[in-house]
Coordinates of C-alpha atoms in Angstrom, one line a residue:
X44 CA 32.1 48.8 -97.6
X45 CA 35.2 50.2 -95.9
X46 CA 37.1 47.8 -93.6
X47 CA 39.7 48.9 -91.5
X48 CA 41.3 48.8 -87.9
X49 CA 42.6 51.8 -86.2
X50 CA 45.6 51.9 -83.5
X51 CA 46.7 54.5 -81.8
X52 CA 50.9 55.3 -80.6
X53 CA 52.6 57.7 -79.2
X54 CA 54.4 60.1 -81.9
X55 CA 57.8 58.9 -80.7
X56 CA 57.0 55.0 -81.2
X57 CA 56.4 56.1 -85.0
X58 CA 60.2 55.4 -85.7
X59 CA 60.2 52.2 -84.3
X60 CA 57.3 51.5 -86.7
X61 CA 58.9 52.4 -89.6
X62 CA 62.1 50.4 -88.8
X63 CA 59.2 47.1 -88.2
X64 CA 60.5 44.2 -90.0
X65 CA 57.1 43.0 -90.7
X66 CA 56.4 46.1 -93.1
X67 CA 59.6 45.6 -95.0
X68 CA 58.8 41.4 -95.2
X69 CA 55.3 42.0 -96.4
X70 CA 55.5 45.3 -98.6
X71 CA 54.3 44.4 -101.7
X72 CA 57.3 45.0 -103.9
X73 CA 55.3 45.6 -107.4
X74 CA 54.2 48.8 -105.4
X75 CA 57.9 49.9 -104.9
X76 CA 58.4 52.2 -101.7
X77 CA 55.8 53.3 -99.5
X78 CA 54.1 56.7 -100.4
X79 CA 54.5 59.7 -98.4
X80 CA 51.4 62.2 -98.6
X81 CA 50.3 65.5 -96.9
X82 CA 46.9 65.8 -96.6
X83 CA 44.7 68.4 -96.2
X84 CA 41.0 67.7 -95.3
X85 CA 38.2 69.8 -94.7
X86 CA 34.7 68.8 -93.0
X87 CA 31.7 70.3 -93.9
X88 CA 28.4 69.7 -92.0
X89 CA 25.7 72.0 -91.3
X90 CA 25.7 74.4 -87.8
X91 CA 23.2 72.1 -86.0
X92 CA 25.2 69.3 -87.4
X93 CA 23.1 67.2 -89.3
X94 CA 25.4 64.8 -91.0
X95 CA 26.6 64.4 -87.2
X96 CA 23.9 63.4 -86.3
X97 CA 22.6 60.8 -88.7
X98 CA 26.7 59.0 -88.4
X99 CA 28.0 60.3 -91.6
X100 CA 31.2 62.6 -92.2
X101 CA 31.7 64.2 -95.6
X102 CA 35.3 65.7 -96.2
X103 CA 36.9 67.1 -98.8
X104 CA 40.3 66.2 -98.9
X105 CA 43.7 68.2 -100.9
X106 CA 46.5 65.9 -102.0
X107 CA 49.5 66.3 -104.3
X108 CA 47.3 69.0 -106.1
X109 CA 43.9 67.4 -106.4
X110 CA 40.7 67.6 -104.5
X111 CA 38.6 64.4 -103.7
X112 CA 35.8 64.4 -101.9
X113 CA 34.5 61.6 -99.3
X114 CA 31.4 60.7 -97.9
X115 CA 31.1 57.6 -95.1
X116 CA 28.1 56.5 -93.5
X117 CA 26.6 53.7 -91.5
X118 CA 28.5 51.1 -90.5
X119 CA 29.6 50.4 -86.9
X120 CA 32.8 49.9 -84.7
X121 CA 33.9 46.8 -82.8
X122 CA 37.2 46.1 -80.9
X123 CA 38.8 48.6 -83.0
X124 CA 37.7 47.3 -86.6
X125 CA 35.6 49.7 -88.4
X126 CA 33.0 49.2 -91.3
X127 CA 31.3 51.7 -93.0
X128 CA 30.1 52.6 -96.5
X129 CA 32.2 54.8 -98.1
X130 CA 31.9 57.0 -101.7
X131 CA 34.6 58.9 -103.0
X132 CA 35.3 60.9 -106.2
X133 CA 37.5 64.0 -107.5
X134 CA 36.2 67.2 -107.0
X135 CA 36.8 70.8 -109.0
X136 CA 38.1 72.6 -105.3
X137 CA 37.4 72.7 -101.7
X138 CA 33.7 72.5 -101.9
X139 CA 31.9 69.2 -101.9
X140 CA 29.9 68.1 -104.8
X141 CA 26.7 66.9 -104.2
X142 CA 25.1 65.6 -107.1
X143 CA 27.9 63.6 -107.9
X144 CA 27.8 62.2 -104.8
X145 CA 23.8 61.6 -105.1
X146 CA 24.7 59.7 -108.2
X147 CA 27.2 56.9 -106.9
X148 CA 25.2 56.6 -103.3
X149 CA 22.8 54.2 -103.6
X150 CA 18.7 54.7 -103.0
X151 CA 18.2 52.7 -100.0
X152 CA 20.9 54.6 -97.8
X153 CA 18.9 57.1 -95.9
X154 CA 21.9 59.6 -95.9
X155 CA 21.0 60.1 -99.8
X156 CA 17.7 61.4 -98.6
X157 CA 18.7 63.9 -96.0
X158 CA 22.0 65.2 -98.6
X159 CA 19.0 65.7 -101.1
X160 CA 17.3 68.5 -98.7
X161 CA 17.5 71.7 -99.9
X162 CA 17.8 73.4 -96.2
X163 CA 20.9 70.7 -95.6
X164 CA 22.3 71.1 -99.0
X165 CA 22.3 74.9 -98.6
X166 CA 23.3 75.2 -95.4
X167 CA 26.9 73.3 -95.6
X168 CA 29.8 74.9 -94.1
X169 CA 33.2 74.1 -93.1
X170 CA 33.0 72.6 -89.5
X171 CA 36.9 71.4 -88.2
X172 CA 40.5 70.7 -90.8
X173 CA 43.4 68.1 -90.5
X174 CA 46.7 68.3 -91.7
X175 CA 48.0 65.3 -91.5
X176 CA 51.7 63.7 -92.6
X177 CA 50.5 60.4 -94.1
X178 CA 53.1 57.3 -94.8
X179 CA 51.6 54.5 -96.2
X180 CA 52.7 51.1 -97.4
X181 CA 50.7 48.1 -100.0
X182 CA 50.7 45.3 -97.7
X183 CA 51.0 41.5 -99.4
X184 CA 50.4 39.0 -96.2
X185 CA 51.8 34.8 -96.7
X186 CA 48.5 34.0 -97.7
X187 CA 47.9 37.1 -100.4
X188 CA 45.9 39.2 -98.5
X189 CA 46.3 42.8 -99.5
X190 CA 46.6 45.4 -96.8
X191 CA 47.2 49.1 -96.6
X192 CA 49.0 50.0 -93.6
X193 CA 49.3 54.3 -93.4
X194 CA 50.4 55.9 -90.7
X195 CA 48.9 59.6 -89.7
X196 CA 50.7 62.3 -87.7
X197 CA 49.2 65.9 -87.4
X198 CA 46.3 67.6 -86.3
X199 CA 42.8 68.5 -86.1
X200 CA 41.6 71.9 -85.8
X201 CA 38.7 73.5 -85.2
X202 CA 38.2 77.7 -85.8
X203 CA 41.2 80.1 -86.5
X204 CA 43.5 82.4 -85.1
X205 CA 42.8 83.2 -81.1
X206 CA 39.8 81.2 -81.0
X207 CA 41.6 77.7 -82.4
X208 CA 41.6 74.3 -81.0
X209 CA 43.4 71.6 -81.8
X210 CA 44.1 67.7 -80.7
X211 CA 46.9 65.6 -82.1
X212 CA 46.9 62.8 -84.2
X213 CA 49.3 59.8 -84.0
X214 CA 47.9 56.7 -85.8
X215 CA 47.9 53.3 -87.9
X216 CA 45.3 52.2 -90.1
X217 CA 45.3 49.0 -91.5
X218 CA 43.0 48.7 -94.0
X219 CA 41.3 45.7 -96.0
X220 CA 41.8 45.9 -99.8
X221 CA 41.2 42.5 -100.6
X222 CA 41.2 39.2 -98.9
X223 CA 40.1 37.3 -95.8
X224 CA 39.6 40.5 -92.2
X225 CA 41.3 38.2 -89.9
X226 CA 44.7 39.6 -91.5
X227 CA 44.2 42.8 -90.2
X228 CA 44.3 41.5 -87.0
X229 CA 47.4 39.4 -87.8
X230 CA 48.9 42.0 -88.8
X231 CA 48.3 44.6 -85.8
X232 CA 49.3 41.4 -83.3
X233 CA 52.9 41.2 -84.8
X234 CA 53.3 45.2 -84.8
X235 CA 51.9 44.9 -81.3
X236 CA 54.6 42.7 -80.2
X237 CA 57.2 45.7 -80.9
X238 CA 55.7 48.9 -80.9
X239 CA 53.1 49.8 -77.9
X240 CA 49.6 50.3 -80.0
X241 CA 45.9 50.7 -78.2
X242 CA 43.0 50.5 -80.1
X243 CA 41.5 53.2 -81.7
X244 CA 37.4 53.4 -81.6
X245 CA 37.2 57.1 -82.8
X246 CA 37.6 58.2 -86.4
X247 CA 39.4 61.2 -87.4
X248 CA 35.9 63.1 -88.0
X249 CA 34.0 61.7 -84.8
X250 CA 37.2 63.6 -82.6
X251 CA 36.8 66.7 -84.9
X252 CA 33.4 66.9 -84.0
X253 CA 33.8 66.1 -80.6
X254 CA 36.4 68.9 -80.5
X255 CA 34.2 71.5 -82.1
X256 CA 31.3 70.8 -79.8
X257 CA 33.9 71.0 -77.2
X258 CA 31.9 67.7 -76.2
X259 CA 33.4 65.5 -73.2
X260 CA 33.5 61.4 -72.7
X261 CA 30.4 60.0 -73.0
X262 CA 29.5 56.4 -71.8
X263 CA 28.1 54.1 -74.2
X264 CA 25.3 51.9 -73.2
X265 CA 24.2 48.4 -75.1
X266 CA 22.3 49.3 -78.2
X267 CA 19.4 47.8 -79.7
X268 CA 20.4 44.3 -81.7
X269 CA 18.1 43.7 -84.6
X270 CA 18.0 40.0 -85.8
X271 CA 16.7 38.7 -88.6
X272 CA 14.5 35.5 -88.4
X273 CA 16.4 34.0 -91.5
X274 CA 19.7 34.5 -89.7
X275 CA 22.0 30.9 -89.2
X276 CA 22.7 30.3 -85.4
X277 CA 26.3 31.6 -86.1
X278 CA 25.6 35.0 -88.0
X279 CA 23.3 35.6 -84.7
X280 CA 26.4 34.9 -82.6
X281 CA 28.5 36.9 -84.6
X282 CA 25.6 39.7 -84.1
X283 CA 25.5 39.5 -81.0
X284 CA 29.1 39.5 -80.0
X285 CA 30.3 42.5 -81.9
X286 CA 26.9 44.4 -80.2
X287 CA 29.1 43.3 -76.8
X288 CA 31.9 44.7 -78.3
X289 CA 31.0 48.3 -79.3
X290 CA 29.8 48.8 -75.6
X291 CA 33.4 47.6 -74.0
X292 CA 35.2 49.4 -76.8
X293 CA 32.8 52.2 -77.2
X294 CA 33.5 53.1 -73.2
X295 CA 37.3 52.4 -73.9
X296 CA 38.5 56.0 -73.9
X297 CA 36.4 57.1 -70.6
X298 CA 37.6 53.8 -68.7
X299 CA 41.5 54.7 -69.9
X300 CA 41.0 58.7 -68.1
X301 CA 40.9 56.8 -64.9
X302 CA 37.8 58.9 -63.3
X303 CA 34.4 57.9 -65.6
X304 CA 32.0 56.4 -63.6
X305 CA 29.3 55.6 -65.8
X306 CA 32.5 54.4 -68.4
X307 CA 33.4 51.9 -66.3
X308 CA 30.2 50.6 -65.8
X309 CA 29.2 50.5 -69.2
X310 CA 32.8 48.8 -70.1
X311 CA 31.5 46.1 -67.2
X312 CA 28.3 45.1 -68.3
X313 CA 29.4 45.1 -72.1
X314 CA 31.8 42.5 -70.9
X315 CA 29.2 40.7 -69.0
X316 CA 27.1 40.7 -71.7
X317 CA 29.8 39.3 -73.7
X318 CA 30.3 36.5 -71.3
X319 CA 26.1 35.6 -70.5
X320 CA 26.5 35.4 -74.6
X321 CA 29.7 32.8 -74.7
X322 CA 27.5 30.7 -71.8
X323 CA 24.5 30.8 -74.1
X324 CA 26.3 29.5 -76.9
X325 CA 28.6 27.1 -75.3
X326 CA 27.3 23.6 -76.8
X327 CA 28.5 25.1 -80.1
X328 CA 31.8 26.8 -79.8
X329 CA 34.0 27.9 -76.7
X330 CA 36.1 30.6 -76.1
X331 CA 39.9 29.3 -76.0
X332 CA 41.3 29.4 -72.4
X333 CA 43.8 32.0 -73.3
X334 CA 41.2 34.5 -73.9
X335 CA 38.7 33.5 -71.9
X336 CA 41.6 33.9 -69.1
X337 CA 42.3 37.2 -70.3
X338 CA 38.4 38.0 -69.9
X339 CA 38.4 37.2 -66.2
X340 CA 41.5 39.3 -65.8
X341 CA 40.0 42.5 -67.3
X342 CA 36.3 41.8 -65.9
X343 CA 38.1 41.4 -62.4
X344 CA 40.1 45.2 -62.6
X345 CA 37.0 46.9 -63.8
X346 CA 34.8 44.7 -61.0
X347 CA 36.6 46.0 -58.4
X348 CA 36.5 49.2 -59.0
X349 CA 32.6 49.4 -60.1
X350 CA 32.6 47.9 -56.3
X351 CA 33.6 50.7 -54.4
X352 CA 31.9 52.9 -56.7
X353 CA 28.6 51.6 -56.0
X354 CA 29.9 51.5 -51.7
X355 CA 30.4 55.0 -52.2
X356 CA 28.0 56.3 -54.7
X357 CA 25.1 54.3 -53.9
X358 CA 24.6 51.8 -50.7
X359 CA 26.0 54.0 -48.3
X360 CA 25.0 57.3 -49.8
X361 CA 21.2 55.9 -49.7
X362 CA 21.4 55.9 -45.8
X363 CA 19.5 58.4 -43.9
X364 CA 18.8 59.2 -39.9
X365 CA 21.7 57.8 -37.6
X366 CA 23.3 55.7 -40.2
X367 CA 24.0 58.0 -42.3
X368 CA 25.9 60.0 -39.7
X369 CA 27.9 57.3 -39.6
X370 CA 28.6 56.6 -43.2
X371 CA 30.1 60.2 -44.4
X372 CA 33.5 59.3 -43.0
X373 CA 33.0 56.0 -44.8
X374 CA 31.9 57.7 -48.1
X375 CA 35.0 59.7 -48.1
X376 CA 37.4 56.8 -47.5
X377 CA 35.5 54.2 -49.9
X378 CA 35.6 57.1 -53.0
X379 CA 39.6 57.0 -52.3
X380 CA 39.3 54.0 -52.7
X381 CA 37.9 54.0 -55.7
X382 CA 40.0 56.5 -57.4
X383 CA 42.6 54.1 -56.6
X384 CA 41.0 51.4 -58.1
X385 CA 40.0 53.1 -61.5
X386 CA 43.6 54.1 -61.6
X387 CA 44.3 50.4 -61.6
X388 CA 41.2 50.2 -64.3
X389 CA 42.8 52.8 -66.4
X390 CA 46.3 51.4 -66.7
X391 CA 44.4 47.9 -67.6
X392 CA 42.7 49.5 -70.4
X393 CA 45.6 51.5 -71.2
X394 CA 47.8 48.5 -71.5
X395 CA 49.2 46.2 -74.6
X396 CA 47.8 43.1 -72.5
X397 CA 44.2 44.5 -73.3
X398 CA 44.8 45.5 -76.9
X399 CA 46.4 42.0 -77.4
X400 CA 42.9 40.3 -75.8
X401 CA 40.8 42.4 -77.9
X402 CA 43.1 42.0 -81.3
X403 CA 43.0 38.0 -80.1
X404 CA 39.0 38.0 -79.7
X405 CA 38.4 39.6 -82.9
X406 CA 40.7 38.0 -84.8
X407 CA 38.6 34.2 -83.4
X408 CA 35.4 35.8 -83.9
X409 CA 35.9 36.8 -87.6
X410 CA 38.3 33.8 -89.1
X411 CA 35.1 31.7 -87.3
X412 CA 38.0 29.8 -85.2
X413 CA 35.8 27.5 -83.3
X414 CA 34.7 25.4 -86.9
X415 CA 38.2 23.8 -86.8
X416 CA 37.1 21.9 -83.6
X417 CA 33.7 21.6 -84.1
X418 CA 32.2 18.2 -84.9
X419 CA 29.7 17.9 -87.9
X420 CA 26.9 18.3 -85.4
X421 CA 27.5 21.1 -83.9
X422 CA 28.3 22.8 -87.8
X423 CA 25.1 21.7 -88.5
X424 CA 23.6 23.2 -85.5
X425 CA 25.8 26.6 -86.5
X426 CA 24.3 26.7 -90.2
X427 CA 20.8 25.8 -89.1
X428 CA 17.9 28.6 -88.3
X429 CA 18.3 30.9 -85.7
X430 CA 14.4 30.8 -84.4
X431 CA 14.3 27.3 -83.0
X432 CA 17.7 27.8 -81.0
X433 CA 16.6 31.0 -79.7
X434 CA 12.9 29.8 -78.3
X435 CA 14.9 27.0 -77.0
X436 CA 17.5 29.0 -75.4
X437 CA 14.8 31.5 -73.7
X438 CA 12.6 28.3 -72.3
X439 CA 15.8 26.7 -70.8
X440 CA 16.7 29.8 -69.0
X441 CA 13.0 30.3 -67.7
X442 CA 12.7 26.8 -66.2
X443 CA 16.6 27.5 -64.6
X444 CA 15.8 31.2 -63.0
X445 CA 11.9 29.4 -61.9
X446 CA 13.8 26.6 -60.0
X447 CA 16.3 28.6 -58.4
X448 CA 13.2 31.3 -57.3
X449 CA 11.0 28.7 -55.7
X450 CA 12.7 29.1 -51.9
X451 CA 13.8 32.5 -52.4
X452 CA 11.5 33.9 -49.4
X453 CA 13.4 31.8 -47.6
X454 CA 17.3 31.9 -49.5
X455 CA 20.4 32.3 -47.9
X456 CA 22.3 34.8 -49.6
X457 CA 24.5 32.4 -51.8
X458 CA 20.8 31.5 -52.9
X459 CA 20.0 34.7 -53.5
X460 CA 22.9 35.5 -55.2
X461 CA 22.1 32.6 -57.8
X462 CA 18.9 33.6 -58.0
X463 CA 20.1 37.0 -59.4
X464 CA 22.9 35.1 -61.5
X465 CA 20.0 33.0 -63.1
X466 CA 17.6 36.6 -63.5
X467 CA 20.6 38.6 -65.1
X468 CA 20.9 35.2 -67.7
X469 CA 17.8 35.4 -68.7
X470 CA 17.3 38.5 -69.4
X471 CA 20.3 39.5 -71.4
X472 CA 19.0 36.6 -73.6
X473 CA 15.8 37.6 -73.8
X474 CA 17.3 41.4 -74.8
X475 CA 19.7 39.7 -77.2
X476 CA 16.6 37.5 -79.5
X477 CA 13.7 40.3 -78.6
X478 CA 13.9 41.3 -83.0
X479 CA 12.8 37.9 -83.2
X480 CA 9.7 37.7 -80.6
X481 CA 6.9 40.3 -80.6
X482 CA 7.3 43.7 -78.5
X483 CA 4.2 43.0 -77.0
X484 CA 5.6 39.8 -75.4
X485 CA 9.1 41.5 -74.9
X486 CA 8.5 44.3 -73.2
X487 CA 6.3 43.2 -70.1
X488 CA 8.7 40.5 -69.4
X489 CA 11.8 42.0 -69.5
X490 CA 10.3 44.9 -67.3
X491 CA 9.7 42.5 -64.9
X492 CA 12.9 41.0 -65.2
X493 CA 14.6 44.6 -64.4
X494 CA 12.5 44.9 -61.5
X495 CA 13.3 41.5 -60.3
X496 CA 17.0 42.2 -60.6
X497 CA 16.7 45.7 -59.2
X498 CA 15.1 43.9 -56.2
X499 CA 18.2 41.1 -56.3
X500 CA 20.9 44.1 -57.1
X501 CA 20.1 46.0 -53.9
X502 CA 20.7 42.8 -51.6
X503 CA 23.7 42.3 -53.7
X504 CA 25.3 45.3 -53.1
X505 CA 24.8 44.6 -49.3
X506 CA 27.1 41.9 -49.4
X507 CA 29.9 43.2 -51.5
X508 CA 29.5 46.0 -48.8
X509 CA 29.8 44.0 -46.1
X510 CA 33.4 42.7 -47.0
X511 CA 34.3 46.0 -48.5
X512 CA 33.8 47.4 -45.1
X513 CA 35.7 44.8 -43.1
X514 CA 38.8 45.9 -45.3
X515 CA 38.3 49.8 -45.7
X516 CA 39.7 50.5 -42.1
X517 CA 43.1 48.6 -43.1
X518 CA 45.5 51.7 -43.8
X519 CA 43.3 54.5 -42.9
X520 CA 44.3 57.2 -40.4
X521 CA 41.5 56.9 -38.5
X522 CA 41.2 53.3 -38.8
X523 CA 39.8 52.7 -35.0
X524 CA 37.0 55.3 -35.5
X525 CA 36.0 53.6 -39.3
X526 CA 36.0 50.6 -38.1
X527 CA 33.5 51.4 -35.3
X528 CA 31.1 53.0 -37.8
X529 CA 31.7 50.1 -40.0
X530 CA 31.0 47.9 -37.8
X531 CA 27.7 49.9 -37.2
X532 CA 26.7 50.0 -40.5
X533 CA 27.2 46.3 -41.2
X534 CA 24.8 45.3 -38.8
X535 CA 22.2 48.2 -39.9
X536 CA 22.6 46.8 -43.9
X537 CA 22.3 43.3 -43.0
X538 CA 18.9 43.5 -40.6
X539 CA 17.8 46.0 -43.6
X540 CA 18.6 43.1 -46.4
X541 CA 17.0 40.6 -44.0
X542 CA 13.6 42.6 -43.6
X543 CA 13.5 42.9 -47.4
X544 CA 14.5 39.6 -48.0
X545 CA 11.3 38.1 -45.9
X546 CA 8.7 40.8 -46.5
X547 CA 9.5 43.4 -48.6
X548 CA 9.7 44.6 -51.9
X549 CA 11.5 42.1 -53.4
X550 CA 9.4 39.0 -52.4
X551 CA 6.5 41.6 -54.7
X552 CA 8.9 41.5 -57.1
X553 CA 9.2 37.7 -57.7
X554 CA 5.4 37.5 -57.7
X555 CA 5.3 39.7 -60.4
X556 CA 7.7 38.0 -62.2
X557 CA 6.1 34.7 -61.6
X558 CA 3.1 36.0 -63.0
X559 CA 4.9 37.5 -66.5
X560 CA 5.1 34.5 -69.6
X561 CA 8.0 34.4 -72.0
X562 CA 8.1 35.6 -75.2
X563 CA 9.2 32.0 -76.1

């Protein structure tokens, strides 16, 4: 298994990475200088893509006169740190091997089956190149951790001649030879403290491909977690934190373009996720204020953008009859708005302050920094069986969203709001352990749950609108004209959310809900 962490720089920071003390203090000097390297590498795939598709990139790849073909597979991306299964062996010329590569894979990885089709086999071409410049340097860190830091400049091309396109390439990757993955992130802090770096969450064959499909930014939503019941309390934790992860980092790059709806959303619930996940295991271990502070800061800039979004895009663009005459000049000044705000988003995401918190997170998560403060209870409690903790966990937050639902006919709207706080809990939860409880049980439940919280979303929103539209007429032009229509519409949205608050859809919804059992 390949472990490495990619960072990206800008070309003309590369100079002040090669004059970084660090890599002169920890080269290892048995290796003598670092190597220099151009690379050629060629991806091969079939026209519809299949290797694409099943998450594997096979290359073969010309250096200093040889020919060495790579296969990865699998594996998945969090915060930056990739892990994949990798195989690798030299080659006669440009053209990949295959049963030399069916020999050294092993017969449980399901991209052996599909390399052994005859249709893929025969039907493997040449898809995108790189030429890249590669410098790379044997790492030796304090404690004897060996590192490989390289550093790639070039391209990526896809097609020739008129019809080429091409995307840079400007990045570190630090990968794990031997020792403890922590250092990897020790490592990228202290270059971080001199050289601007953001993380990279794309591999050099996932942009190829994305270039030849000529494929935009796509959001990532939260994939499936699949626990196993034999798992420790902390290998679930670990689970279920890097899950969190892929969906913040996987919606990095549309986030950091400053205009990606969906992105930002994505990025926002994978970091509420992340938090509902800290909460739930907060007897054991606890975040250390530095990053938790740094959690809040980034959940605030993406918050207040997803805000105005959902003004604009959603509760004002639902209106219909008078209101809505009233709300188009609204719409138009909330989605400025907006764009302001994911402005502020993308500058976030674009900055060393986030890469730092992510670097920080991971580097706690995988040297398991909460053991050094935890008392021999709460180890034990870490090493023991998942199952019991999870039921457990799913029946406290039950009882919790039950007893804050019982007035909620009648529920201010800080009630409300708790109500939904309590809903959104419980259900992440219950998504997070559902590997571990029957779909049968799952599935009804958590339906009911979405509905709830559909229900509890829409009154939501009618707040946050509320004191969005007591500041959008600050600044405007035609601020004395807004703020008569918004004035308007804050009184239509609240007699709306009272009417569905008392005998509407959402007091159906809690029924339902009431009606659903646990998985637990």
């Amino acid at each position: 298994m390949e472990i490495e962490l990619k960072l990206l720089l800008a070309p003309e920071d590369a100079a002040r990475l090669r004059a970084h003390p660090l890599l002169a203090d920890y080269t290892d000097k048995r290796q003598g200088e670092p190597q220099l390297l151009a690379m050629h590498d060629i991806y091969v795939d079939t026209p519809d893509l299949q290797l694409c598709r099943h998450q594997a990139g096979l290359r073969v790849r010309q250096v200093d006169g040889r020919w060495v073909q790579t296969l990865k597979a699998g594996g998945n991306v969090s915060g930056g740190l990739h892990s994949r299964h990798e195989w690798e062996g030299e080659v006669a010329g440009p053209a990949p091997e295959l049963d030399a590569l069916d020999a050294a894979i092993g017969r449980k990885q399901p991209i052996r089956a599909l390399l052994r089709r005859d249709a893929v086999r025969d039907a493997l071409r040449p898809v995108f190149t790189t030429r890249i410049e590669r410098t790379a340097w044997q790492l030796r860190t304090p404690q004897g951790d060996h590192i490989e830091c390289v550093l790639d400049q070039g391209e990526i091309r896809h097609g020739a001649d008129g019809d080429a396109r091409s995307v840079p390439v400007s990045e570190i990757e630090l990968e794990l030879k031997q020792g403890q993955a922590s250092s990897l992130f020790d490592v990228a802090l202290a270059l971080l403290h001199d050289v601007p770096l953001r993380l990279g969450h794309m591999s050099k064959a996932e942009r190829g491909y994305r270039l030849a499909a000529q494929q935009g930014v796509q959001a990532v939503k939260a994939q499936p977690l699949r626990l196993d019941g034999d798992m420790t309390v902390e290998q679930v934790f670990l689970a279920i934190s890097g899950n969190c992860l892929e969906q913040v980092s996987g919606n990095q790059e549309g986030v950091a373009q400053g205009d990606d709806v969906e992105s930002l959303h994505q990025m926002r619930v994978g970091l509420r996720r992340l938090r509902s996940a800290l909460g739930m295991f907060k007897s054991l271990l606890a975040l250390p204020d530095g990053l938790k502070a740094e959690l809040d800061w980034l959940g605030g800039a993406l918050g207040e953008a997803r805000d105005w979004d959902v003004l604009a895009g959603n509760t004002l663009a639902q209106l219909d009859g008078d209101a809505a005459a009233d709300a188009a000049a609204l719409v138009q000044a909330a989605q400025e708005q907006a764009r302001i705000k994911h402005a502020q988003a993308a500058q976030a995401v674009n900055s060393t302050r986030y890469t730092a918190w992510m670097l920080g997170l991971q580097r706690w998560l995988q040297a398991r920094g909460w053991r050094d403060a935890a008392t021999a209870r709460q180890l034990r409690q870490l090493d023991a069986n998942v199952s019991p903790f999870a039921r457990s966990t799913l029946r406290k937050d039950q009882r919790r969203l039950m007893k804050r639902g019982k007035r909620l006919l009648h529920a201010t709207p800080q009630q409300r709001h708790q109500v939904r706080i309590a809903a959104k809990k419980t259900r992440y939860a219950t998504e997070f352990f559902a590997s571990l409880f029957a779909p049968r049980a799952v599935k009804p439940y958590v339906g009911r749950l979405a509905a709830l919280q559909d229900e509890l979303g829409w009154l939501n929103d009618v707040r946050v609108a509320d004191r969005l539209l007591q500041e959008l007429p600050d600044g405007q032009p035609d601020h004395a004209e807004l703020r008569l229509h918004a004035a308007f519409l804050r009184g239509y949205l609240a007699a709306r959310a009272q009417s569905q608050g008392t005998d509407g859809s959402m007091h159906k919804a809690w029924r339902r809900f009431k009606a659903a059992r646990s998985p637990a």
